């Protein structure tokens, strides 16, 4: 190919040798990726022997779908290292490949989500397809969890420390599965519809808040949630092994989190009133049911959620209270209602209420959203 007297080749010869078009060679030359060695007397481009290897590298990088700016960075780094002993592939190539792998991962996740969504529409009865289309069409592919995070941020007590908010969101917001089944796509779409509709007929997430949010001070709420997170983790392990609600470390941590927040002692009297207050709190059962569908392995048992862990602990607390009541219970307050221990705590903190920090369902009414029954 380089048979001319000066050892150079024309743009046509270089293109033919590598099996590309002249237009392609000119494109890379014009962008400075493939410098020409000289010009002929007629103004035609001439390339040296090193152009063959360089153009081959450019083709390989572009074949991996690396953008031209990334290719330029790799070539510039290679030129800077040229002649150095032991020089090899540098950080520019490594960064470009890692970035492209991340992009491909997102693209593949989007394709898998779209495929599952299409199968969901294809497999449902024809009469239900318009409603299913509206549901799944409201969710991006791949989906993000921004709407779920917004729901919980408006639900959490104001001015909670950022670290506490982040920890709560990690537990309460389910990540979309990488390779979803149609049923998981449907569950996530219903979850998105649930949190983007007001809870309680337009009052927003605040109307679903438990009375524990009346605790004075954001740091007190952070302490409550930190204690509950540990209790939920322990209860989740019990749920995975199929244990019935029972006393133990999980229940003690659960009650202790509330007792510490209220400045009260963990006594049978405190537990009895706490059980009653938690049972009366607003609940968001539908949210946790859908979350379990999203995160659970297909065909396997449902994964524990903070909501199911809370219900397990509340059942254990109620059972324990019943046992204590059968042995005489605790001393009542002077009005025959609140136990002395909690009455004192509430006199010191009038805004407090023995309430669940992670409710399970806002049972206000059943609405229809896009043909889907929505329990509030």
CSV table of C-alpha atoms in Angstrom, one decimal:
chain,number,residue,atom,x,y,z
A,1,UNK,CA,0.0,0.0,0.0
A,2,UNK,CA,2.9,2.4,0.9
A,3,UNK,CA,4.7,1.8,-2.4
A,4,UNK,CA,5.2,5.4,-3.4
A,5,UNK,CA,8.6,7.0,-3.3
A,6,UNK,CA,7.8,8.9,-0.1
A,7,UNK,CA,6.3,5.9,1.8
A,8,UNK,CA,2.9,7.5,2.0
A,9,UNK,CA,-0.6,6.5,0.8
A,10,UNK,CA,-3.6,8.4,-0.5
A,11,UNK,CA,-6.9,8.6,1.4
A,12,UNK,CA,-8.4,6.2,-1.1
A,13,UNK,CA,-5.7,3.6,-0.5
A,14,UNK,CA,-6.0,3.9,3.3
A,15,UNK,CA,-9.8,3.6,3.1
A,16,UNK,CA,-9.6,0.5,0.8
A,17,UNK,CA,-7.0,-1.2,3.0
A,18,UNK,CA,-9.2,-1.0,6.1
A,19,UNK,CA,-12.5,-1.5,4.3
A,20,UNK,CA,-14.1,1.8,5.1
A,21,UNK,CA,-15.3,4.6,3.0
A,22,UNK,CA,-13.2,7.7,2.0
A,23,UNK,CA,-15.9,9.8,3.7
A,24,UNK,CA,-15.2,8.0,7.0
A,25,UNK,CA,-11.5,8.6,6.8
A,26,UNK,CA,-12.1,12.3,5.9
A,27,UNK,CA,-14.5,12.6,8.9
A,28,UNK,CA,-11.9,11.4,11.4
A,29,UNK,CA,-9.2,13.5,9.7
A,30,UNK,CA,-11.3,16.7,9.9
A,31,UNK,CA,-11.9,16.2,13.6
A,32,UNK,CA,-8.2,15.8,14.3
A,33,UNK,CA,-8.3,12.1,15.2
A,34,UNK,CA,-6.4,10.9,12.2
A,35,UNK,CA,-3.7,13.5,11.3
A,36,UNK,CA,-2.5,13.5,7.7
A,37,UNK,CA,1.3,13.3,7.1
A,38,UNK,CA,1.3,15.8,4.2
A,39,UNK,CA,-0.6,17.0,1.2
A,40,UNK,CA,0.3,16.3,-2.5
A,41,UNK,CA,1.0,19.0,-5.0
A,42,UNK,CA,-2.7,18.8,-6.0
A,43,UNK,CA,-3.8,19.2,-2.3
A,44,UNK,CA,-4.7,15.6,-1.7
A,45,UNK,CA,-4.2,14.1,1.7
A,46,UNK,CA,-1.3,11.7,2.3
A,47,UNK,CA,-1.0,9.3,5.3
A,48,UNK,CA,1.9,7.6,6.8
A,49,UNK,CA,2.2,3.9,7.9
A,50,UNK,CA,1.1,4.7,11.5
A,51,UNK,CA,-2.3,5.8,10.1
A,52,UNK,CA,-3.3,2.2,9.5
A,53,UNK,CA,-3.0,1.2,13.2
A,54,UNK,CA,-4.5,4.5,14.4
A,55,UNK,CA,-7.5,4.2,12.1
A,56,UNK,CA,-7.9,0.6,13.1
A,57,UNK,CA,-8.0,1.7,16.8
A,58,UNK,CA,-10.5,4.4,16.0
A,59,UNK,CA,-12.8,1.8,14.3
A,60,UNK,CA,-12.5,-0.5,17.3
A,61,UNK,CA,-13.4,2.2,19.7
A,62,UNK,CA,-16.3,3.4,17.6
A,63,UNK,CA,-17.4,-0.2,17.2
A,64,UNK,CA,-17.9,-0.3,21.0
A,65,UNK,CA,-20.2,2.7,20.5
A,66,UNK,CA,-17.8,5.1,22.4
A,67,UNK,CA,-18.6,8.7,21.4
A,68,UNK,CA,-16.0,10.7,19.4
A,69,UNK,CA,-15.0,12.9,22.4
A,70,UNK,CA,-14.1,9.8,24.4
A,71,UNK,CA,-12.2,8.4,21.4
A,72,UNK,CA,-10.3,11.7,21.3
A,73,UNK,CA,-9.3,11.5,25.0
A,74,UNK,CA,-8.0,7.9,24.5
A,75,UNK,CA,-6.0,8.8,21.5
A,76,UNK,CA,-4.6,11.9,23.2
A,77,UNK,CA,-3.5,9.9,26.2
A,78,UNK,CA,-2.0,7.3,23.9
A,79,UNK,CA,0.0,10.0,22.1
A,80,UNK,CA,1.2,11.4,25.4
A,81,UNK,CA,2.4,8.0,26.5
A,82,UNK,CA,4.0,7.1,23.1
A,83,UNK,CA,7.6,6.0,23.5
A,84,UNK,CA,7.4,5.5,27.2
A,85,UNK,CA,8.6,2.2,28.5
A,86,UNK,CA,5.9,0.0,29.8
A,87,UNK,CA,3.1,2.3,28.6
A,88,UNK,CA,-0.2,0.6,28.0
A,89,UNK,CA,-3.9,1.3,28.1
A,90,UNK,CA,-4.4,4.3,30.3
A,91,UNK,CA,-7.2,5.6,32.5
A,92,UNK,CA,-9.0,7.3,29.6
A,93,UNK,CA,-9.8,3.9,28.0
A,94,UNK,CA,-10.8,2.4,31.4
A,95,UNK,CA,-13.1,5.3,32.2
A,96,UNK,CA,-14.7,5.2,28.7
A,97,UNK,CA,-15.4,1.5,28.9
A,98,UNK,CA,-16.8,1.8,32.4
A,99,UNK,CA,-19.0,4.6,31.4
A,100,UNK,CA,-20.3,2.8,28.3
A,101,UNK,CA,-21.0,-0.3,30.4
A,102,UNK,CA,-23.1,1.8,32.8
A,103,UNK,CA,-25.0,3.3,29.9
A,104,UNK,CA,-25.6,-0.1,28.4
A,105,UNK,CA,-26.9,-1.4,31.7
A,106,UNK,CA,-29.5,1.4,31.8
A,107,UNK,CA,-30.5,0.7,28.2
A,108,UNK,CA,-30.8,-3.0,28.8
A,109,UNK,CA,-32.9,-2.3,32.0
A,110,UNK,CA,-35.2,-0.1,30.0
A,111,UNK,CA,-35.6,-2.8,27.3
A,112,UNK,CA,-36.3,-5.5,29.9
A,113,UNK,CA,-38.9,-3.2,31.6
A,114,UNK,CA,-40.6,-2.4,28.3
A,115,UNK,CA,-40.7,-6.1,27.3
A,116,UNK,CA,-42.4,-7.0,30.6
A,117,UNK,CA,-44.8,-4.1,30.2
A,118,UNK,CA,-45.7,-5.2,26.7
A,119,UNK,CA,-46.3,-8.7,27.9
A,120,UNK,CA,-48.5,-7.4,30.7
A,121,UNK,CA,-50.7,-5.6,28.2
A,122,UNK,CA,-50.6,-8.6,25.8
A,123,UNK,CA,-51.6,-11.2,28.4
A,124,UNK,CA,-54.4,-9.3,30.1
A,125,UNK,CA,-58.0,-9.6,29.0
A,126,UNK,CA,-58.8,-7.2,26.1
A,127,UNK,CA,-61.3,-5.2,28.2
A,128,UNK,CA,-58.6,-4.4,30.8
A,129,UNK,CA,-56.0,-3.3,28.3
A,130,UNK,CA,-56.9,0.4,28.2
A,131,UNK,CA,-56.6,0.6,32.0
A,132,UNK,CA,-53.3,-1.3,32.1
A,133,UNK,CA,-51.9,0.9,29.4
A,134,UNK,CA,-52.7,4.0,31.4
A,135,UNK,CA,-51.1,2.5,34.5
A,136,UNK,CA,-47.8,1.4,32.9
A,137,UNK,CA,-47.7,4.4,30.6
A,138,UNK,CA,-47.4,6.7,33.6
A,139,UNK,CA,-44.1,5.0,34.6
A,140,UNK,CA,-40.8,5.7,32.9
A,141,UNK,CA,-38.7,2.9,31.5
A,142,UNK,CA,-36.6,2.0,33.3
A,143,UNK,CA,-38.7,3.4,36.2
A,144,UNK,CA,-37.3,5.7,38.9
A,145,UNK,CA,-38.4,6.0,42.5
A,146,UNK,CA,-38.7,9.8,42.7
A,147,UNK,CA,-42.5,9.7,43.2
A,148,UNK,CA,-42.1,7.2,46.1
A,149,UNK,CA,-39.4,9.3,47.7
A,150,UNK,CA,-41.5,12.5,47.4
A,151,UNK,CA,-44.4,10.7,49.1
A,152,UNK,CA,-42.3,9.7,52.1
A,153,UNK,CA,-40.5,13.0,52.4
A,154,UNK,CA,-43.9,14.8,52.8
A,155,UNK,CA,-44.9,12.1,55.3
A,156,UNK,CA,-41.9,12.2,57.5
A,157,UNK,CA,-41.7,14.7,60.4
A,158,UNK,CA,-40.2,18.0,59.2
A,159,UNK,CA,-36.6,18.9,59.8
A,160,UNK,CA,-35.5,15.3,60.4
A,161,UNK,CA,-31.7,15.0,60.0
A,162,UNK,CA,-30.7,14.1,56.4
A,163,UNK,CA,-29.0,10.9,57.4
A,164,UNK,CA,-32.2,9.7,59.1
A,165,UNK,CA,-34.3,10.6,56.1
A,166,UNK,CA,-31.9,8.7,53.8
A,167,UNK,CA,-31.9,5.6,56.0
A,168,UNK,CA,-35.7,5.6,56.1
A,169,UNK,CA,-36.0,6.0,52.3
A,170,UNK,CA,-33.6,3.1,51.8
A,171,UNK,CA,-36.0,0.9,53.8
A,172,UNK,CA,-39.3,2.2,52.6
A,173,UNK,CA,-38.7,2.8,48.9
A,174,UNK,CA,-38.4,-0.5,46.9
A,175,UNK,CA,-35.9,-0.5,44.0
A,176,UNK,CA,-37.4,-1.7,40.7
A,177,UNK,CA,-36.3,-5.2,39.7
A,178,UNK,CA,-33.6,-5.4,37.0
A,179,UNK,CA,-35.3,-8.1,35.1
A,180,UNK,CA,-39.0,-7.8,36.0
A,181,UNK,CA,-41.9,-10.1,35.4
A,182,UNK,CA,-45.2,-8.5,34.1
A,183,UNK,CA,-46.7,-8.9,37.5
A,184,UNK,CA,-43.9,-6.8,39.0
A,185,UNK,CA,-44.3,-4.1,36.4
A,186,UNK,CA,-48.0,-4.0,37.3
A,187,UNK,CA,-47.2,-3.8,41.0
A,188,UNK,CA,-44.7,-1.0,40.6
A,189,UNK,CA,-47.2,0.9,38.3
A,190,UNK,CA,-49.9,0.5,40.9
A,191,UNK,CA,-47.4,1.7,43.6
A,192,UNK,CA,-46.7,4.8,41.5
A,193,UNK,CA,-50.4,5.5,41.1
A,194,UNK,CA,-50.9,5.0,44.8
A,195,UNK,CA,-48.4,7.6,46.0
A,196,UNK,CA,-49.2,10.1,43.3
A,197,UNK,CA,-52.8,10.2,44.5
A,198,UNK,CA,-53.6,12.1,47.7
A,199,UNK,CA,-54.1,9.9,50.7
A,200,UNK,CA,-57.3,10.7,52.5
A,201,UNK,CA,-59.2,12.4,49.7
A,202,UNK,CA,-56.9,15.2,48.8
A,203,UNK,CA,-55.2,15.9,52.2
A,204,UNK,CA,-51.9,14.5,51.1
A,205,UNK,CA,-49.5,12.2,52.9
A,206,UNK,CA,-49.7,14.3,56.0
A,207,UNK,CA,-53.3,13.0,56.7
A,208,UNK,CA,-51.8,9.5,56.9
A,209,UNK,CA,-49.2,10.4,59.6
A,210,UNK,CA,-49.2,8.6,62.9
A,211,UNK,CA,-49.5,10.5,66.1
A,212,UNK,CA,-45.8,9.7,66.9
A,213,UNK,CA,-45.0,12.6,64.5
A,214,UNK,CA,-46.3,14.9,67.2
A,215,UNK,CA,-43.1,14.2,69.2
A,216,UNK,CA,-41.4,17.6,69.8
A,217,UNK,CA,-38.2,18.0,67.9
A,218,UNK,CA,-36.8,16.4,64.8
A,219,UNK,CA,-34.0,14.6,66.6
A,220,UNK,CA,-36.5,12.8,68.8
A,221,UNK,CA,-38.2,11.5,65.6
A,222,UNK,CA,-34.8,10.4,64.3
A,223,UNK,CA,-34.1,8.4,67.5
A,224,UNK,CA,-37.5,6.8,67.1
A,225,UNK,CA,-36.9,5.7,63.5
A,226,UNK,CA,-33.4,4.5,64.3
A,227,UNK,CA,-34.8,2.2,67.0
A,228,UNK,CA,-37.7,1.0,64.9
A,229,UNK,CA,-35.3,0.2,62.0
A,230,UNK,CA,-33.4,-2.2,64.2
A,231,UNK,CA,-36.6,-3.8,65.4
A,232,UNK,CA,-37.9,-4.2,61.9
A,233,UNK,CA,-34.7,-5.9,60.8
A,234,UNK,CA,-35.0,-8.4,63.6
A,235,UNK,CA,-38.7,-8.9,62.9
A,236,UNK,CA,-37.9,-9.4,59.2
A,237,UNK,CA,-35.6,-12.3,60.1
A,238,UNK,CA,-38.5,-13.8,62.1
A,239,UNK,CA,-40.9,-13.4,59.2
A,240,UNK,CA,-38.4,-15.1,56.8
A,241,UNK,CA,-38.3,-18.2,59.0
A,242,UNK,CA,-42.0,-18.2,59.4
A,243,UNK,CA,-42.1,-17.5,63.1
A,244,UNK,CA,-45.4,-16.5,64.7
A,245,UNK,CA,-45.5,-13.1,66.5
A,246,UNK,CA,-43.9,-13.6,69.9
A,247,UNK,CA,-42.0,-11.7,72.5
A,248,UNK,CA,-38.2,-11.4,72.2
A,249,UNK,CA,-35.4,-9.0,71.2
A,250,UNK,CA,-37.4,-7.6,68.3
A,251,UNK,CA,-40.4,-6.7,70.4
A,252,UNK,CA,-38.3,-5.3,73.2
A,253,UNK,CA,-36.5,-3.0,70.7
A,254,UNK,CA,-39.8,-2.0,69.2
A,255,UNK,CA,-41.4,-1.0,72.5
A,256,UNK,CA,-38.1,0.5,73.7
A,257,UNK,CA,-37.9,2.8,70.7
A,258,UNK,CA,-41.3,4.4,71.7
A,259,UNK,CA,-40.5,4.4,75.4
A,260,UNK,CA,-37.2,6.2,74.8
A,261,UNK,CA,-38.9,8.8,72.5
A,262,UNK,CA,-41.6,9.5,75.1
A,263,UNK,CA,-39.3,9.5,78.1
A,264,UNK,CA,-41.2,6.7,79.6
A,265,UNK,CA,-40.3,3.3,81.0
A,266,UNK,CA,-41.1,0.0,79.3
A,267,UNK,CA,-43.7,-1.4,81.7
A,268,UNK,CA,-46.8,-3.6,81.2
A,269,UNK,CA,-48.9,-0.5,81.6
A,270,UNK,CA,-47.0,1.4,78.9
A,271,UNK,CA,-47.2,-1.6,76.5
A,272,UNK,CA,-51.0,-1.9,77.0
A,273,UNK,CA,-51.7,1.8,76.0
A,274,UNK,CA,-49.0,1.7,73.2
A,275,UNK,CA,-50.8,-1.3,71.7
A,276,UNK,CA,-54.1,0.5,71.7
A,277,UNK,CA,-52.7,3.7,70.2
A,278,UNK,CA,-50.8,1.8,67.5
A,279,UNK,CA,-53.9,-0.1,66.5
A,280,UNK,CA,-55.8,3.1,66.0
A,281,UNK,CA,-53.1,4.8,63.8
A,282,UNK,CA,-53.7,5.3,60.0
A,283,UNK,CA,-52.4,2.5,57.9
A,284,UNK,CA,-51.1,2.2,54.4
A,285,UNK,CA,-51.5,-1.6,53.9
A,286,UNK,CA,-51.8,-1.3,50.1
A,287,UNK,CA,-48.4,0.4,49.8
A,288,UNK,CA,-46.6,-2.4,51.7
A,289,UNK,CA,-48.5,-5.2,49.8
A,290,UNK,CA,-47.4,-3.7,46.5
A,291,UNK,CA,-43.9,-3.2,47.7
A,292,UNK,CA,-43.7,-6.9,48.7
A,293,UNK,CA,-44.8,-7.8,45.1
A,294,UNK,CA,-42.1,-5.6,43.6
A,295,UNK,CA,-39.2,-6.9,45.7
A,296,UNK,CA,-40.1,-10.6,46.2
A,297,UNK,CA,-38.6,-13.3,44.0
A,298,UNK,CA,-41.1,-14.7,41.5
A,299,UNK,CA,-42.8,-17.8,42.9
A,300,UNK,CA,-41.1,-17.4,46.3
A,301,UNK,CA,-42.4,-16.2,49.7
A,302,UNK,CA,-43.0,-12.5,50.1
A,303,UNK,CA,-40.0,-10.5,51.3
A,304,UNK,CA,-40.5,-8.7,54.6
A,305,UNK,CA,-41.2,-5.0,54.4
A,306,UNK,CA,-41.2,-2.4,57.1
A,307,UNK,CA,-45.0,-2.6,57.0
A,308,UNK,CA,-45.2,-6.4,57.4
A,309,UNK,CA,-42.5,-6.2,60.1
A,310,UNK,CA,-44.5,-3.6,62.0
A,311,UNK,CA,-47.7,-5.7,61.8
A,312,UNK,CA,-45.7,-8.7,63.1
A,313,UNK,CA,-44.4,-6.7,66.0
A,314,UNK,CA,-47.8,-5.1,66.8
A,315,UNK,CA,-49.4,-8.6,66.8
A,316,UNK,CA,-46.6,-9.8,69.2
A,317,UNK,CA,-47.3,-6.7,71.4
A,318,UNK,CA,-51.0,-7.3,71.5
A,319,UNK,CA,-50.5,-10.9,72.4
A,320,UNK,CA,-48.2,-10.0,75.2
A,321,UNK,CA,-50.6,-7.4,76.5
A,322,UNK,CA,-53.4,-10.0,76.5
A,323,UNK,CA,-51.2,-12.4,78.5
A,324,UNK,CA,-50.4,-9.6,81.0
A,325,UNK,CA,-54.1,-8.7,81.3
A,326,UNK,CA,-54.8,-12.2,82.2
A,327,UNK,CA,-52.5,-11.9,85.2
A,328,UNK,CA,-54.0,-8.7,86.6
A,329,UNK,CA,-52.7,-6.1,84.1
A,330,UNK,CA,-51.2,-2.7,85.2
A,331,UNK,CA,-52.5,0.0,87.6
A,332,UNK,CA,-54.8,2.4,85.9
A,333,UNK,CA,-54.6,6.2,86.2
A,334,UNK,CA,-57.0,8.3,88.3
A,335,UNK,CA,-59.5,8.6,85.5
A,336,UNK,CA,-59.5,4.9,84.9
A,337,UNK,CA,-58.1,5.1,81.4
A,338,UNK,CA,-54.3,5.7,80.9
A,339,UNK,CA,-51.8,3.8,83.0
A,340,UNK,CA,-49.8,6.0,85.4
A,341,UNK,CA,-46.5,5.6,83.6
A,342,UNK,CA,-47.8,6.9,80.2
A,343,UNK,CA,-50.1,9.5,81.8
A,344,UNK,CA,-47.0,11.1,83.4
A,345,UNK,CA,-45.1,10.9,80.1
A,346,UNK,CA,-48.0,12.6,78.3
A,347,UNK,CA,-48.4,15.3,80.9
A,348,UNK,CA,-44.7,16.2,80.3
A,349,UNK,CA,-45.2,16.0,76.5
A,350,UNK,CA,-48.8,17.0,75.7
A,351,UNK,CA,-48.3,16.5,71.9
A,352,UNK,CA,-47.2,12.9,72.2
A,353,UNK,CA,-49.2,9.9,71.0
A,354,UNK,CA,-48.3,6.3,71.2
A,355,UNK,CA,-48.4,5.8,67.4
A,356,UNK,CA,-46.8,3.7,64.7
A,357,UNK,CA,-43.9,5.3,62.9
A,358,UNK,CA,-44.5,3.1,59.8
A,359,UNK,CA,-48.3,2.8,59.3
A,360,UNK,CA,-49.5,0.2,56.9
A,361,UNK,CA,-52.8,1.6,55.3
A,362,UNK,CA,-54.9,4.7,55.1
A,363,UNK,CA,-58.3,3.0,55.2
A,364,UNK,CA,-60.4,6.0,54.2
A,365,UNK,CA,-62.3,4.6,51.2
A,366,UNK,CA,-61.8,2.6,48.0
A,367,UNK,CA,-61.4,4.6,44.9
A,368,UNK,CA,-61.0,3.6,41.3
A,369,UNK,CA,-57.8,4.8,39.5
A,370,UNK,CA,-57.6,3.8,35.9
A,371,UNK,CA,-59.9,0.8,36.5
A,372,UNK,CA,-57.7,-0.3,39.5
A,373,UNK,CA,-59.4,-0.5,42.9
A,374,UNK,CA,-57.3,1.6,45.3
A,375,UNK,CA,-57.5,1.0,49.0
A,376,UNK,CA,-56.8,4.0,51.0
